[in-house]
């Protein structure tokens, strides 16, 4: 599924209908990635002004909460500050029950609290404010600090932290280690050692930030199969 969809250009009600359809078409294999969205073009492509950080966070919270209600109910009504629904129908619902799993991208405290409540999988891209991509050892230290905060957020809502999977998305902030098979094994090991359950690497392209050699990439992937 998407990694990740954002509220920047989506409303939860029609988006929930799309999710139900995708879950049906994939025969129950959809995982729904959700994030707060970015700045710049990502925030303004529909022609409106970019939201302030506080509004972006509030919308993200409402978006996830309402989406959870919509996907778990055949019909639902909702009256929030930013979103509303009036007997919105999603019957027959998702193939996966009670709904498709959520993969929530979050590094701030409110986002992590949201992940602790609703996510099956937590997603991080590392430290997006720094200059990257950083190598695996430094990246793992960053992620380890984030995991500690995530686990605290889980305990705050009474959730066992081990029930939440953790996905690292490499790319602009975190080096995927694709120059050799040995480097990739080192990268995988570094992140696994801090509790990461899933590691995503970009398909090589001709230009940065995803520049790489496709033949080498396929060799590395084949060696991990």
Short mmCIF file of N, CA, C and O in Angstrom, two decimals, residues 134-185:
data_model
loop_
_atom_site.label_atom_id
_atom_site.label_comp_id
_atom_site.label_asym_id
_atom_site.label_seq_id
_atom_site.Cartn_x
_atom_site.Cartn_y
_atom_site.Cartn_z
N UNK A 134 22.64 9.46 6.51
CA UNK A 134 23.66 9.04 7.46
C UNK A 134 23.86 7.53 7.36
O UNK A 134 22.95 6.78 6.98
N UNK A 135 25.05 7.06 7.70
CA UNK A 135 25.38 5.64 7.64
C UNK A 135 24.62 4.86 8.70
O UNK A 135 24.03 5.44 9.63
N UNK A 136 24.67 3.53 8.59
CA UNK A 136 23.83 2.67 9.41
C UNK A 136 24.05 2.83 10.91
O UNK A 136 23.09 2.87 11.68
N UNK A 137 25.30 2.92 11.35
CA UNK A 137 25.56 3.01 12.78
C UNK A 137 24.95 4.27 13.38
O UNK A 137 24.28 4.22 14.42
N UNK A 138 25.15 5.41 12.70
CA UNK A 138 24.56 6.66 13.18
C UNK A 138 23.05 6.63 13.05
O UNK A 138 22.32 7.11 13.93
N UNK A 139 22.55 6.07 11.95
CA UNK A 139 21.11 5.97 11.77
C UNK A 139 20.46 5.11 12.82
O UNK A 139 19.37 5.43 13.32
N UNK A 140 21.11 4.02 13.19
CA UNK A 140 20.56 3.14 14.21
C UNK A 140 20.49 3.84 15.57
O UNK A 140 19.56 3.61 16.34
N UNK A 141 21.47 4.69 15.86
CA UNK A 141 21.42 5.44 17.12
C UNK A 141 20.22 6.40 17.14
O UNK A 141 19.54 6.54 18.16
N UNK A 142 19.99 7.06 16.01
CA UNK A 142 18.82 7.95 15.91
C UNK A 142 17.53 7.18 16.10
O UNK A 142 16.64 7.57 16.87
N UNK A 143 17.42 6.04 15.41
CA UNK A 143 16.20 5.24 15.49
C UNK A 143 16.02 4.66 16.89
O UNK A 143 14.90 4.57 17.39
N UNK A 144 17.12 4.27 17.54
CA UNK A 144 17.02 3.73 18.89
C UNK A 144 16.40 4.73 19.85
O UNK A 144 15.58 4.38 20.71
N UNK A 145 16.78 6.01 19.71
CA UNK A 145 16.19 7.06 20.55
C UNK A 145 14.70 7.21 20.25
O UNK A 145 13.89 7.40 21.17
N UNK A 146 14.35 7.11 18.99
CA UNK A 146 12.93 7.21 18.62
C UNK A 146 12.15 6.01 19.15
O UNK A 146 11.02 6.16 19.64
N UNK A 147 12.73 4.83 19.06
CA UNK A 147 12.06 3.62 19.56
C UNK A 147 11.80 3.73 21.06
O UNK A 147 10.74 3.33 21.56
N UNK A 148 12.75 4.30 21.80
CA UNK A 148 12.55 4.47 23.24
C UNK A 148 11.35 5.36 23.53
O UNK A 148 10.54 5.07 24.43
N UNK A 149 11.20 6.43 22.74
CA UNK A 149 10.04 7.32 22.93
C UNK A 149 8.75 6.62 22.50
O UNK A 149 7.70 6.81 23.13
N UNK A 150 8.84 5.83 21.45
CA UNK A 150 7.66 5.09 20.99
C UNK A 150 7.20 4.10 22.05
O UNK A 150 6.00 3.98 22.32
N UNK A 151 8.13 3.39 22.65
CA UNK A 151 7.77 2.42 23.68
C UNK A 151 7.16 3.10 24.90
O UNK A 151 6.23 2.58 25.53
N UNK A 152 7.66 4.29 25.22
CA UNK A 152 7.07 5.05 26.32
C UNK A 152 5.64 5.46 25.99
O UNK A 152 4.75 5.42 26.85
N UNK A 153 5.40 5.83 24.72
CA UNK A 153 4.05 6.19 24.29
C UNK A 153 3.11 4.99 24.38
O UNK A 153 1.94 5.14 24.75
N UNK A 154 3.61 3.82 24.04
CA UNK A 154 2.80 2.60 24.16
C UNK A 154 2.43 2.33 25.61
O UNK A 154 1.26 2.05 25.93
N UNK A 155 3.41 2.41 26.49
CA UNK A 155 3.13 2.15 27.90
C UNK A 155 2.15 3.16 28.48
O UNK A 155 1.34 2.83 29.35
N UNK A 156 2.19 4.40 27.98
CA UNK A 156 1.29 5.45 28.47
C UNK A 156 -0.17 5.14 28.18
O UNK A 156 -1.06 5.59 28.90
N UNK A 157 -0.43 4.38 27.11
CA UNK A 157 -1.82 4.03 26.77
C UNK A 157 -2.14 2.57 27.11
O UNK A 157 -3.16 2.05 26.71
N UNK A 158 -1.23 1.93 27.84
CA UNK A 158 -1.46 0.56 28.27
C UNK A 158 -1.24 -0.50 27.21
O UNK A 158 -1.82 -1.59 27.29
N UNK A 159 -0.39 -0.21 26.25
CA UNK A 159 -0.12 -1.17 25.19
C UNK A 159 1.25 -1.79 25.38
O UNK A 159 2.22 -1.10 25.73
N UNK A 160 1.36 -3.08 25.15
CA UNK A 160 2.64 -3.75 25.19
C UNK A 160 3.46 -3.32 23.97
O UNK A 160 3.05 -3.55 22.83
N UNK A 161 4.62 -2.68 24.17
CA UNK A 161 5.40 -2.18 23.03
C UNK A 161 5.75 -3.23 21.99
O UNK A 161 5.83 -2.93 20.81
N UNK A 162 5.95 -4.47 22.42
CA UNK A 162 6.34 -5.52 21.49
C UNK A 162 5.26 -5.85 20.48
O UNK A 162 5.54 -6.49 19.46
N UNK A 163 4.01 -5.40 20.71
CA UNK A 163 2.93 -5.68 19.76
C UNK A 163 2.94 -4.71 18.58
O UNK A 163 2.14 -4.87 17.65
N UNK A 164 3.80 -3.72 18.61
CA UNK A 164 3.88 -2.73 17.53
C UNK A 164 5.16 -2.96 16.73
O UNK A 164 6.27 -2.80 17.23
N UNK A 165 5.00 -3.35 15.47
CA UNK A 165 6.16 -3.56 14.60
C UNK A 165 6.78 -2.20 14.25
O UNK A 165 6.12 -1.17 14.33
N UNK A 166 8.10 -2.22 13.86
CA UNK A 166 8.82 -0.97 13.61
C UNK A 166 9.49 -1.05 12.24
O UNK A 166 10.30 -1.93 11.98
N UNK A 167 9.18 -0.10 11.38
CA UNK A 167 9.71 -0.07 10.02
C UNK A 167 10.60 1.15 9.82
O UNK A 167 10.20 2.27 10.13
N UNK A 168 11.79 0.92 9.29
CA UNK A 168 12.71 1.99 8.91
C UNK A 168 12.69 2.13 7.40
O UNK A 168 12.92 1.17 6.67
N UNK A 169 12.40 3.36 6.94
CA UNK A 169 12.39 3.67 5.51
C UNK A 169 13.66 4.44 5.18
O UNK A 169 13.83 5.59 5.58
N UNK A 170 14.57 3.80 4.47
CA UNK A 170 15.83 4.44 4.11
C UNK A 170 15.63 5.34 2.89
O UNK A 170 14.60 5.29 2.22
N UNK A 171 16.63 6.17 2.61
CA UNK A 171 16.52 7.07 1.47
C UNK A 171 17.24 8.38 1.73
O UNK A 171 18.43 8.38 2.03
N UNK A 172 16.53 9.51 1.68
CA UNK A 172 17.19 10.80 1.85
C UNK A 172 17.87 11.00 3.20
O UNK A 172 18.89 11.67 3.29
N UNK A 173 17.31 10.40 4.27
CA UNK A 173 17.87 10.62 5.61
C UNK A 173 18.75 9.48 6.09
O UNK A 173 19.66 9.69 6.90
N UNK A 174 18.48 8.27 5.62
CA UNK A 174 19.20 7.09 6.10
C UNK A 174 19.76 6.31 4.91
O UNK A 174 19.03 5.92 4.00
N UNK A 175 21.08 6.07 4.92
CA UNK A 175 21.73 5.34 3.84
C UNK A 175 21.28 3.89 3.84
O UNK A 175 21.33 3.22 4.88
N UNK A 176 20.83 3.36 2.70
CA UNK A 176 20.36 1.97 2.67
C UNK A 176 21.47 0.94 2.65
O UNK A 176 21.21 -0.26 2.78
N UNK A 177 22.72 1.38 2.44
CA UNK A 177 23.85 0.43 2.44
C UNK A 177 23.87 -0.49 1.25
O UNK A 177 24.15 -1.69 1.38
N UNK A 178 23.63 0.04 0.08
CA UNK A 178 23.50 -0.79 -1.12
C UNK A 178 24.74 -0.77 -2.02
O UNK A 178 24.66 -1.14 -3.19
N UNK A 179 25.89 -0.39 -1.49
CA UNK A 179 27.09 -0.43 -2.32
C UNK A 179 27.66 -1.83 -2.44
O UNK A 179 28.39 -2.13 -3.38
N UNK A 180 27.32 -2.71 -1.48
CA UNK A 180 27.79 -4.10 -1.53
C UNK A 180 26.91 -4.96 -0.63
O UNK A 180 26.20 -4.45 0.24
N UNK A 181 26.98 -6.27 -0.85
CA UNK A 181 26.21 -7.20 -0.02
C UNK A 181 26.65 -7.12 1.44
O UNK A 181 25.82 -7.18 2.36
N UNK A 182 27.95 -6.99 1.66
CA UNK A 182 28.46 -6.92 3.03
C UNK A 182 27.95 -5.67 3.75
O UNK A 182 27.57 -5.72 4.93
N UNK A 183 27.94 -4.53 3.03
CA UNK A 183 27.47 -3.30 3.65
C UNK A 183 25.98 -3.40 3.96
O UNK A 183 25.52 -2.94 5.02
N UNK A 184 25.22 -4.02 3.08
CA UNK A 184 23.79 -4.15 3.33
C UNK A 184 23.52 -5.05 4.54
O UNK A 184 22.64 -4.78 5.35
N UNK A 185 24.29 -6.13 4.66
CA UNK A 185 24.13 -7.00 5.83
C UNK A 185 24.45 -6.24 7.11
O UNK A 185 23.78 -6.41 8.13
#
